[in-house]
Short mmCIF file of C-alpha atoms in Angstrom, two decimals:
data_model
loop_
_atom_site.label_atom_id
_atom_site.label_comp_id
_atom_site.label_asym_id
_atom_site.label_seq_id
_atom_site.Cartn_x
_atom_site.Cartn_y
_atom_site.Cartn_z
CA UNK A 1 0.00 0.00 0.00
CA UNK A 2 1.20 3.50 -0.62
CA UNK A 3 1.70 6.70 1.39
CA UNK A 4 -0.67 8.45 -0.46
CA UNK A 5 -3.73 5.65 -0.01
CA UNK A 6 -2.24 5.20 3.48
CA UNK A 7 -2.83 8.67 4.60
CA UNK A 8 -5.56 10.06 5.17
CA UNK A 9 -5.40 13.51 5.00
CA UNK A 10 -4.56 13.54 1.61
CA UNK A 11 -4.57 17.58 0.82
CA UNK A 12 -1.96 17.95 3.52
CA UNK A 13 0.22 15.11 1.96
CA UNK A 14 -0.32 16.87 -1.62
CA UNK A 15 0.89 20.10 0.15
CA UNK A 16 4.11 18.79 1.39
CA UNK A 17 4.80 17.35 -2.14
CA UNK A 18 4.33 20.26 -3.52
CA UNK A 19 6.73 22.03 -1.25
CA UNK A 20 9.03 18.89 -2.19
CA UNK A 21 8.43 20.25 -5.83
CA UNK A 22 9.64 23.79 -4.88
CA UNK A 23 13.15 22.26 -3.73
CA UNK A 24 13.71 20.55 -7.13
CA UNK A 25 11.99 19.54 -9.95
CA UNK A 26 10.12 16.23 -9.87
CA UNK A 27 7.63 14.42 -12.43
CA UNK A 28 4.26 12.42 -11.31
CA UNK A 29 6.02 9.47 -12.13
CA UNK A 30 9.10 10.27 -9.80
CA UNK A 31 6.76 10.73 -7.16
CA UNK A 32 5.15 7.86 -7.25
CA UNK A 33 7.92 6.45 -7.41
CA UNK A 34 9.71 7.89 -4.09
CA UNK A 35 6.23 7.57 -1.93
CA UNK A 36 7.16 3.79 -1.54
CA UNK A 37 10.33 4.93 0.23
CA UNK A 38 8.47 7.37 2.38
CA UNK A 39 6.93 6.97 5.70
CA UNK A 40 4.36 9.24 7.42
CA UNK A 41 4.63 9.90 11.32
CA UNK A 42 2.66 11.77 13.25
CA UNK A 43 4.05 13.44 16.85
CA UNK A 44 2.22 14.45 19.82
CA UNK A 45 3.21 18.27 20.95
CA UNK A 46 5.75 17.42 23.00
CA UNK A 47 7.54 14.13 22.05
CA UNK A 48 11.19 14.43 21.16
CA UNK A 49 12.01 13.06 17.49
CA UNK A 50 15.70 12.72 18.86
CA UNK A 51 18.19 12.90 21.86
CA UNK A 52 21.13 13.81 21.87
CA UNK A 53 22.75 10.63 21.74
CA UNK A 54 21.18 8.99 19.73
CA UNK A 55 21.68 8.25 15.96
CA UNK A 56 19.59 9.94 13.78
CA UNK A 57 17.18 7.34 11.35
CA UNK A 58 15.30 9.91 9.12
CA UNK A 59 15.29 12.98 6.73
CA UNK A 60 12.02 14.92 8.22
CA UNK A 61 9.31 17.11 5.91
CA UNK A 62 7.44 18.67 7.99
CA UNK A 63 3.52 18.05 6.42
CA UNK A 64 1.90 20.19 9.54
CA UNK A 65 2.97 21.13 12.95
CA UNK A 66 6.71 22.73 14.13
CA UNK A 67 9.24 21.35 15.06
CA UNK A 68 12.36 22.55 17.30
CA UNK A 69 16.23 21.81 17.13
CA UNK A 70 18.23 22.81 19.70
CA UNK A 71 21.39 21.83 21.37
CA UNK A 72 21.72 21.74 25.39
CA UNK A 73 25.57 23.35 26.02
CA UNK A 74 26.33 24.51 29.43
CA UNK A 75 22.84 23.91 31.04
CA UNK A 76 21.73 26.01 28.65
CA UNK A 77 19.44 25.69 24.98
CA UNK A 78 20.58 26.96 21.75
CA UNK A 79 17.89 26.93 19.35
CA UNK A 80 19.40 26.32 15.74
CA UNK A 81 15.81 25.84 13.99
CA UNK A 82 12.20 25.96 14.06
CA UNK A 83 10.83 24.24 11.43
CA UNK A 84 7.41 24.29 9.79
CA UNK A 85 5.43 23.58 7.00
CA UNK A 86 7.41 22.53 4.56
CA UNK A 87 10.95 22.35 5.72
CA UNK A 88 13.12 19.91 6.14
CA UNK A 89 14.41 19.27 9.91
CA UNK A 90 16.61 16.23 11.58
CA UNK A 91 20.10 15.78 13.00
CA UNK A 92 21.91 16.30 9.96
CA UNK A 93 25.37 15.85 11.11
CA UNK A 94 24.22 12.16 12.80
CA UNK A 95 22.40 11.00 10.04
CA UNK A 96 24.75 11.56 7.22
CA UNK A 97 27.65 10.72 9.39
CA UNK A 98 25.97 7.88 11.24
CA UNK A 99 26.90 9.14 14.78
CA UNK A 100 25.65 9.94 17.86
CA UNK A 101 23.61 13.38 17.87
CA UNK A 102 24.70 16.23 18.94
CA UNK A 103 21.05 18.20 18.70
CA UNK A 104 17.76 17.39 20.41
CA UNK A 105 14.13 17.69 18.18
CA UNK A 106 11.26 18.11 20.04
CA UNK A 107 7.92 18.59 18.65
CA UNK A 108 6.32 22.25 20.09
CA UNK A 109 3.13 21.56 18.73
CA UNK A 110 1.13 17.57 17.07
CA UNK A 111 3.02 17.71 14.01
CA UNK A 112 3.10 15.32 11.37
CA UNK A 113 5.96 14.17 8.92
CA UNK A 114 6.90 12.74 6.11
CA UNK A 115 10.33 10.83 6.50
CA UNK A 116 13.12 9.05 4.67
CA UNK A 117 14.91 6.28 7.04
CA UNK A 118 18.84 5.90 6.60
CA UNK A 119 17.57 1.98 5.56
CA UNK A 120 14.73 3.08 2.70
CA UNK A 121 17.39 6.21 1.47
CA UNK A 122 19.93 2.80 0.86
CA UNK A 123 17.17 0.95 -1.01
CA UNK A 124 16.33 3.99 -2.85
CA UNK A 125 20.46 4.59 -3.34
CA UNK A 126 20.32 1.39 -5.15
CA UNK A 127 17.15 1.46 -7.28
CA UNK A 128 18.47 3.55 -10.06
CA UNK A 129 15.49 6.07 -9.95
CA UNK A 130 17.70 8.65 -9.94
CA UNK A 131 17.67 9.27 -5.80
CA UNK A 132 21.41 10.50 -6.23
CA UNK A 133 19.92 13.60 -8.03
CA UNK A 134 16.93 14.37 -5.84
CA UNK A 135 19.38 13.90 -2.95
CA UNK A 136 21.55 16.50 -4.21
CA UNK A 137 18.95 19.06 -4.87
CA UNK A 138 17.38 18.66 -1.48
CA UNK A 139 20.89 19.35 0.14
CA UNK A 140 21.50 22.62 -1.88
CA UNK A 141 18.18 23.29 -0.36
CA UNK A 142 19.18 22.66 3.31
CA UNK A 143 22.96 24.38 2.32
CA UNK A 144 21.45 27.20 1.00
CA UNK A 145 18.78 28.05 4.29
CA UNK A 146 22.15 27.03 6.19
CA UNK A 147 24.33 29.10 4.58
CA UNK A 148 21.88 32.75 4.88
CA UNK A 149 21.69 31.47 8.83
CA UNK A 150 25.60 31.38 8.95
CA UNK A 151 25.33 34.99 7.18
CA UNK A 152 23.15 36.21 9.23
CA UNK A 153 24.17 35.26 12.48
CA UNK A 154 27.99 37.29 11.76
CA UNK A 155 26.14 40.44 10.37
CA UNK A 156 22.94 41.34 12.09
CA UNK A 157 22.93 42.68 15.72
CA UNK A 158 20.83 41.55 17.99
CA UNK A 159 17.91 43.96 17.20
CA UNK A 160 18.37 43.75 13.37
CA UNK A 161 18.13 39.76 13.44
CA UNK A 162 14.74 40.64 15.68
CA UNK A 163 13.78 43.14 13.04
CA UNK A 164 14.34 40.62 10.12
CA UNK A 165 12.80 37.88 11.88
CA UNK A 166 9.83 39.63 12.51
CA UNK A 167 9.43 41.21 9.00
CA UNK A 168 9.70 37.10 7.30
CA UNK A 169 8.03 35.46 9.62
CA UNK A 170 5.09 37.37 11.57
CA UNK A 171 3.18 34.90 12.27
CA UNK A 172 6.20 32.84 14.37
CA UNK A 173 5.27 35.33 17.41
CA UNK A 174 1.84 33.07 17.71
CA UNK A 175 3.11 30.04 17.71
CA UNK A 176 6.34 30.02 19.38
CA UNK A 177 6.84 30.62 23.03
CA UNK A 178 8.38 33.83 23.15
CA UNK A 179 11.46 31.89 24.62
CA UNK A 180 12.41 29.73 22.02
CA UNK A 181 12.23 32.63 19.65
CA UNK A 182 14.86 34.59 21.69
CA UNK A 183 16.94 31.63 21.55
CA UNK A 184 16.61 31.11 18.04
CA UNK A 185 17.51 34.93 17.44
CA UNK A 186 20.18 33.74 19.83
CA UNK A 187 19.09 37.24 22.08
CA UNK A 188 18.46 37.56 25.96
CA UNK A 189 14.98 36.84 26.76
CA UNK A 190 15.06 40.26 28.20
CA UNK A 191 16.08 41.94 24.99
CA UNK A 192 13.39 40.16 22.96
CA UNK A 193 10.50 41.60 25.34
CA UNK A 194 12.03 44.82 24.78
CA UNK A 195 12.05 44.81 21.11
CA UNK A 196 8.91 43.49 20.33
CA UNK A 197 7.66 46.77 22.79
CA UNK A 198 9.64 48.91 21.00
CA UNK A 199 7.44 47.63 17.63
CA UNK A 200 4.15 47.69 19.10
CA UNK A 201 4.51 51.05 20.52
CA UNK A 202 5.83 52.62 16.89
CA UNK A 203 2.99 50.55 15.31
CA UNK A 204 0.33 52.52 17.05
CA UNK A 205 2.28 55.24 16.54
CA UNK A 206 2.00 54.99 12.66
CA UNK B 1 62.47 19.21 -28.42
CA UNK B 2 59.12 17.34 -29.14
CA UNK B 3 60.11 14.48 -26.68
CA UNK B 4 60.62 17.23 -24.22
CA UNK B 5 57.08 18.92 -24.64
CA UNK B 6 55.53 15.43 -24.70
CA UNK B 7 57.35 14.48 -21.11
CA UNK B 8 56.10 17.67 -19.79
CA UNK B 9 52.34 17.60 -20.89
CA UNK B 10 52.05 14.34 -19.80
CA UNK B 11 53.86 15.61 -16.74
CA UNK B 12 50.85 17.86 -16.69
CA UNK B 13 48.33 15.03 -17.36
CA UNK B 14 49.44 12.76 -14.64
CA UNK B 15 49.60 15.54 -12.01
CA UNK B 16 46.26 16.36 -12.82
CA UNK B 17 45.22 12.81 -12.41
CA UNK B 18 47.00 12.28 -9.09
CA UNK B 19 45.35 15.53 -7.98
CA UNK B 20 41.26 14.49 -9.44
CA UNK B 21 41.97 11.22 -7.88
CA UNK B 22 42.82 11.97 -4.67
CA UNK B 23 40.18 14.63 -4.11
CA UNK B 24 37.44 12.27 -5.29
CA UNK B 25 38.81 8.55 -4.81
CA UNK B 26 36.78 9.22 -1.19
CA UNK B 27 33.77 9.76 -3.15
CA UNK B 28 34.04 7.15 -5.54
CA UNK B 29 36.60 4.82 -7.03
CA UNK B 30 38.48 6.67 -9.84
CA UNK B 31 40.01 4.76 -13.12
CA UNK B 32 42.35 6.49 -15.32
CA UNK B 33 39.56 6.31 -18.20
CA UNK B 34 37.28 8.16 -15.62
CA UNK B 35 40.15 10.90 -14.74
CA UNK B 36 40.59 11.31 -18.44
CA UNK B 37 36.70 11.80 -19.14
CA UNK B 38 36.88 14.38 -15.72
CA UNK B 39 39.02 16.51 -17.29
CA UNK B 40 36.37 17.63 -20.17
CA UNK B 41 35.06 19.60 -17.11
CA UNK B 42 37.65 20.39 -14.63
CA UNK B 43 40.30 22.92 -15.10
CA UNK B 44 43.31 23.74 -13.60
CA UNK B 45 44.31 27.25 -12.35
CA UNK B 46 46.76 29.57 -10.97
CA UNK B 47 46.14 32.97 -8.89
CA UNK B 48 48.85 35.05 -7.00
CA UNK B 49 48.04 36.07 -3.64
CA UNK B 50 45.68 38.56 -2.73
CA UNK B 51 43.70 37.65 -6.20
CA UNK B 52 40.09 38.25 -5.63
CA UNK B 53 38.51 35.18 -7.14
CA UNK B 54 35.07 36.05 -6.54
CA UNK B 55 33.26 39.59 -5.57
CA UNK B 56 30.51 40.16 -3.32
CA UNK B 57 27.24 41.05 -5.30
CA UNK B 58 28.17 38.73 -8.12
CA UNK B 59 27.28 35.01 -8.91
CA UNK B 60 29.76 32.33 -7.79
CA UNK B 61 30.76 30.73 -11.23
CA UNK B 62 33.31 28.06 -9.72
CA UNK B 63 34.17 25.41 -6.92
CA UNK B 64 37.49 25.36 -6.55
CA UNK B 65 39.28 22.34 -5.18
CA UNK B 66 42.47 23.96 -3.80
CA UNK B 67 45.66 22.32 -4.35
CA UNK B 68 48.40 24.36 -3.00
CA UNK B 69 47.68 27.81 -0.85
CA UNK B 70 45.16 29.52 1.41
CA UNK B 71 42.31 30.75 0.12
CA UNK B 72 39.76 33.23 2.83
CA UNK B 73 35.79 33.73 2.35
CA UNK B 74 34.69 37.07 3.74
CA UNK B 75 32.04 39.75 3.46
CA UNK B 76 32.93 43.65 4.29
CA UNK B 77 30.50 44.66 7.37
CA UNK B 78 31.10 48.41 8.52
CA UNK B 79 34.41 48.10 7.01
CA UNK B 80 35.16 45.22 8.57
CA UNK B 81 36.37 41.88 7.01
CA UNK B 82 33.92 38.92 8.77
CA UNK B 83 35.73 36.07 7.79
CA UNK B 84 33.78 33.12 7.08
CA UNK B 85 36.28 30.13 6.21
CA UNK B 86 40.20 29.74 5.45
CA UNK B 87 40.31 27.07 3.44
CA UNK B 88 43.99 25.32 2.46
CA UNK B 89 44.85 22.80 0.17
CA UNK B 90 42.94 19.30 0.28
CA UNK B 91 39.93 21.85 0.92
CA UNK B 92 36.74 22.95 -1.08
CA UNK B 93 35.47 26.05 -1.33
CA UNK B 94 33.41 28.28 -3.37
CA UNK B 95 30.25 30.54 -2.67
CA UNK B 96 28.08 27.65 -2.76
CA UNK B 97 24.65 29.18 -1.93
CA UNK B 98 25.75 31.70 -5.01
CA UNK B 99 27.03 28.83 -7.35
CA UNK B 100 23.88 26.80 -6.82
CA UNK B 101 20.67 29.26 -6.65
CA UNK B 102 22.77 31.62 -9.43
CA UNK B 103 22.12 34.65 -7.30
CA UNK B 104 24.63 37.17 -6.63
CA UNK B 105 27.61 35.89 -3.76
CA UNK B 106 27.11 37.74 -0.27
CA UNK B 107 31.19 36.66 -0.03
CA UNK B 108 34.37 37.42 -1.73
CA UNK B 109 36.96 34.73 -2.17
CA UNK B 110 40.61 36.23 -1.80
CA UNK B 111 43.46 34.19 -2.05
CA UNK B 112 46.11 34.66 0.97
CA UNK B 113 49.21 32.78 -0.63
CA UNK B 114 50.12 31.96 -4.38
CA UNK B 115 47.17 29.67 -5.38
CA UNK B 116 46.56 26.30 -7.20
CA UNK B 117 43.43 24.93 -8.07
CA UNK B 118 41.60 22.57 -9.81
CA UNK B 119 37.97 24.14 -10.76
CA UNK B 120 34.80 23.45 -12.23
CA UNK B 121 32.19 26.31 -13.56
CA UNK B 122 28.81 26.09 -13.00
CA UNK B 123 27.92 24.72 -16.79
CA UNK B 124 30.04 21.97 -16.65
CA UNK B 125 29.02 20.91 -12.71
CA UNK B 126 25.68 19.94 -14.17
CA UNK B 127 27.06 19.03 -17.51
CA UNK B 128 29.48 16.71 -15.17
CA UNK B 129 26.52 16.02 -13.41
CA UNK B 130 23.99 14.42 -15.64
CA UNK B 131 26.66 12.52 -17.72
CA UNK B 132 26.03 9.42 -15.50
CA UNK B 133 25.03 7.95 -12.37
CA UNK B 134 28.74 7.67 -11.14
CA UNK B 135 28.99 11.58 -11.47
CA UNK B 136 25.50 12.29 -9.97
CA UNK B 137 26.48 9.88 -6.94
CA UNK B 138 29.63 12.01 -6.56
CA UNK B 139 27.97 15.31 -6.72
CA UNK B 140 25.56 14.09 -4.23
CA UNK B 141 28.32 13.47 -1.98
CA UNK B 142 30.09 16.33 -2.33
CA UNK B 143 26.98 18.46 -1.65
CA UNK B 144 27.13 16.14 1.74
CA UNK B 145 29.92 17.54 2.38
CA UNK B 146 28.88 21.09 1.97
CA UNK B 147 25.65 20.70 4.38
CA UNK B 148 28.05 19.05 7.19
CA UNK B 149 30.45 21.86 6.65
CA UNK B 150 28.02 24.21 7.34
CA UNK B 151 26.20 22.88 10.00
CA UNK B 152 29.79 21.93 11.78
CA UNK B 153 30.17 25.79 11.56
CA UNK B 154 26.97 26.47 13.00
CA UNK B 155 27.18 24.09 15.92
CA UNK B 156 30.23 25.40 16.76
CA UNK B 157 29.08 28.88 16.88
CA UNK B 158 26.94 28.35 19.38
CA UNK B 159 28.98 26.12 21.63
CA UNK B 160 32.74 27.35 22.16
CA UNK B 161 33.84 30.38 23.92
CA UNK B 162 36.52 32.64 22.42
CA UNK B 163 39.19 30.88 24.08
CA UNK B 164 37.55 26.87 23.03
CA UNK B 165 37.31 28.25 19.42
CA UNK B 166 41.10 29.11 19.26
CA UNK B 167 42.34 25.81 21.00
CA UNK B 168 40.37 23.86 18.43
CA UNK B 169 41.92 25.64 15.73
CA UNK B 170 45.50 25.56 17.42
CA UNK B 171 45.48 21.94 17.56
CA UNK B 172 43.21 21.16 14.40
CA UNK B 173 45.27 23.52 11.77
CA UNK B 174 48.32 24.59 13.64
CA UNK B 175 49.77 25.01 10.23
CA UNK B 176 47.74 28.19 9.41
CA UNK B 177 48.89 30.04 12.45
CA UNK B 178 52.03 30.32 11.16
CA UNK B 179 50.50 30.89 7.31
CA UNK B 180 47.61 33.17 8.10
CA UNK B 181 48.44 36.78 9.19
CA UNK B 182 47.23 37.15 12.96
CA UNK B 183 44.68 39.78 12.23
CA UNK B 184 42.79 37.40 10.10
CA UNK B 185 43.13 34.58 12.21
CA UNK B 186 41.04 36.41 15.28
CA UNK B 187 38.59 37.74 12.71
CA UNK B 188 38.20 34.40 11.40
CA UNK B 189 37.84 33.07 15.06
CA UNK B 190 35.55 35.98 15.84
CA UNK B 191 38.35 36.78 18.94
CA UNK B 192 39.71 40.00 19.08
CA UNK B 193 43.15 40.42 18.21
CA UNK B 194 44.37 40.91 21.95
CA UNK B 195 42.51 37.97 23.11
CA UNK B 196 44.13 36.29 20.47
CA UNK B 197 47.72 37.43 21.32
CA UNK B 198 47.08 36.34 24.91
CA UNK B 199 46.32 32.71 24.13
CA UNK B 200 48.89 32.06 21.88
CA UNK B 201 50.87 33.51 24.35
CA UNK B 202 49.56 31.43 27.06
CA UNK B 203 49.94 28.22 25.04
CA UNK B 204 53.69 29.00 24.30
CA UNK B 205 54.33 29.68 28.00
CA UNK B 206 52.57 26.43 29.35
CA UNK B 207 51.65 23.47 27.08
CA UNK B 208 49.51 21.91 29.63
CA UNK B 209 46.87 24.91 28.60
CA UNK B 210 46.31 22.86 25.38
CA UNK B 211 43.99 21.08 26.61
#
């Protein structure tokens, strides 16, 4: 039986193809082709995909929900991404590498998945449907997000990576504890309260 | 005369090979038919120092496999350099995100010694690409190698302090330190250069601070 059959919220499968079809171009017959490599899981808010630890069995679309990666250094969190519809989330570094994880994933809110295991991306390795190429395009995808993080995080100050977080993603601010968004900013809880003020106040300003 | 130029371009040749094979031989097993077929899209080039290979603003046309020299990746901030990588030979580097979405490179490339490379434009990476599933598993892997590279960077960001981030480096590539003007080094480290000067003092004063 096949994913798509399989699943019953079909519009919300078709959606995260799609967004698979944004990172590279991919025929019908491709697709049908890859869905008998693909899993769907579904997560309770809360659960955590992966410890760190552990080795990492899956490459993650995210079909609804958000999911969080962080790592835990000093007794404190460092959130590295918040990933919803449509992007791609797991322990790259483990997965690829086949060793222990370095990063946590936790679910924030019942999000569901579509996933590649290590095991069904070897099958697929070998069954000449041209994985290699798909596989390529979806890691310029994740080198490319990676890469404007890496930029980002050595130019923007504290207030201008608020700033630009808020102006491409406002609607973040309802769904994410207002925590996890000052880590992922990488800014004092403090200082994100304080900005977020300072735009409310010259909103009604306006 | 002619035996002389023949010795010395397949002096050429057989460098070239040596140099394709053992940058790829981890990504896939290499025959002298495949090095020969390699070189339709590889090319090899030579750049004094300070050559700026690629400018901020404009689109990444190579990845450069570097076999001799240093090569930095920076952008200019309030006329500062933010250093980004140092790459050396046995490295890759290029403005990837540039190179593969064709948009215009938020880095410059700048080479920091006399330079060597072996490179491939954007045309003939996909050319390379699609001529066969050897090439399109090697590609795949070498884009591997780009995500981990990044995401080593950005895990490490977050978790050393100044003084970690320049022990790593001292006893990862204690090479560059002596290669790699000081000032670069500590913007590359994101340390400032005093910081800098004191560790490398410390380490020279007591060895046990390696650690």
């Amino acid at each position: 039986m096949t994913v798509r059959q399989n699943y019953k919220r079909a519009d919300e499968f078709r959606k995260a193809i799609e967004s698979l079809r944004k990172l590279f171009p991919i025929t019908e017959q491709q697709l049908l082709q890859i869905e008998q490599f693909i899993s769907v899981r579904t997560f309770e808010q809360g659960h955590i995909l992966i410890r760190e630890g552990q080795v990492e069995d899956h490459l993650n679309l995210v079909v609804t929900g958000l999911l969080r990666k962080f790592l835990i250094r000093k007794d404190r969190e460092f959130t590295l991404q918040l990933a919803t519809e449509g992007h791609l989330c797991q322990s790259e570094i483990s997965y690829l590498r086949r060793q222990p994880s370095e990063v946590v994933i936790e679910a924030l809110e019942p999000t569901t998945v579509l996933s590649l295991s290590f095991e069904e991306m070897q099958r697929g390795l070998e069954s000449n449907i041209g994985f290699d190429y798909m596989g390529f395009h979806l890691l310029v995808s994740i080198y490319i997000l990676k890469d404007e993080r890496h930029y980002k995080q050595l130019k923007f100050t504290a207030r201008e990576k608020f700033l630009d977080f808020m102006a491409n993603h406002p609607h973040m601010l309802q769904r994410v504890p207002q925590k996890y968004l000052a880590s992922y900013l990488n800014i004092k809880p403090e200082t994100f309260s304080r900005l977020k003020h300072l735009i409310r106040t010259r909103k009604t300003k306006d | 005369m002619v035996w002389n130029y023949v010795l010395s371009i397949k002096s050429v040749i057989l460098s070239m090979f040596n140099r394709l094979k053992s940058y790829f031989s981890s990504y896939a097993d290499i025959t002298p038919e495949d090095a020969v077929f390699m070189k339709n899209f590889f090319e090899q080039k030579s750049f004094n120092s300070k050559t700026i290979l690629t400018k901020e603003g404009e689109p990444e046309e190579y990845i450069y496999f570097i076999v001799k020299g240093v090569v930095k990746v920076y952008f200019m901030h309030n006329d500062r350099e933010i250093i980004t990588y140092i790459n050396k030979e046995g490295e890759v580097v290029s403005a990837g995100a540039s190179f593969f979405s064709r948009k215009p490179s938020r880095y410059f490339l700048e080479t920091l010694e006399p330079v060597i490379v072996i490179c491939i434009s954007h045309a003939n990476f996909f050319r390379f690409m699609n001529s066969g599933p050897k090439w399109q598993r090697m590609c795949r892997l070498l884009m591997t190698e780009f995500v981990l590279k990044k995401e080593r960077w950005l895990l490490d960001d977050l978790e050393y302090s100044p003084r970690e981030r320049f022990l790593r480096f001292f006893n990862e590539r204690p090479d560059l330190l002596l290669r790699v003007p000081q000032k670069q080094l500590a913007a590359y480290l994101n340390i400032k250069p005093e910081t800098f000067s004191r560790l490398k003092h410390l380490i020279r004063q007591t060895p046990q601070a390696r650690k």
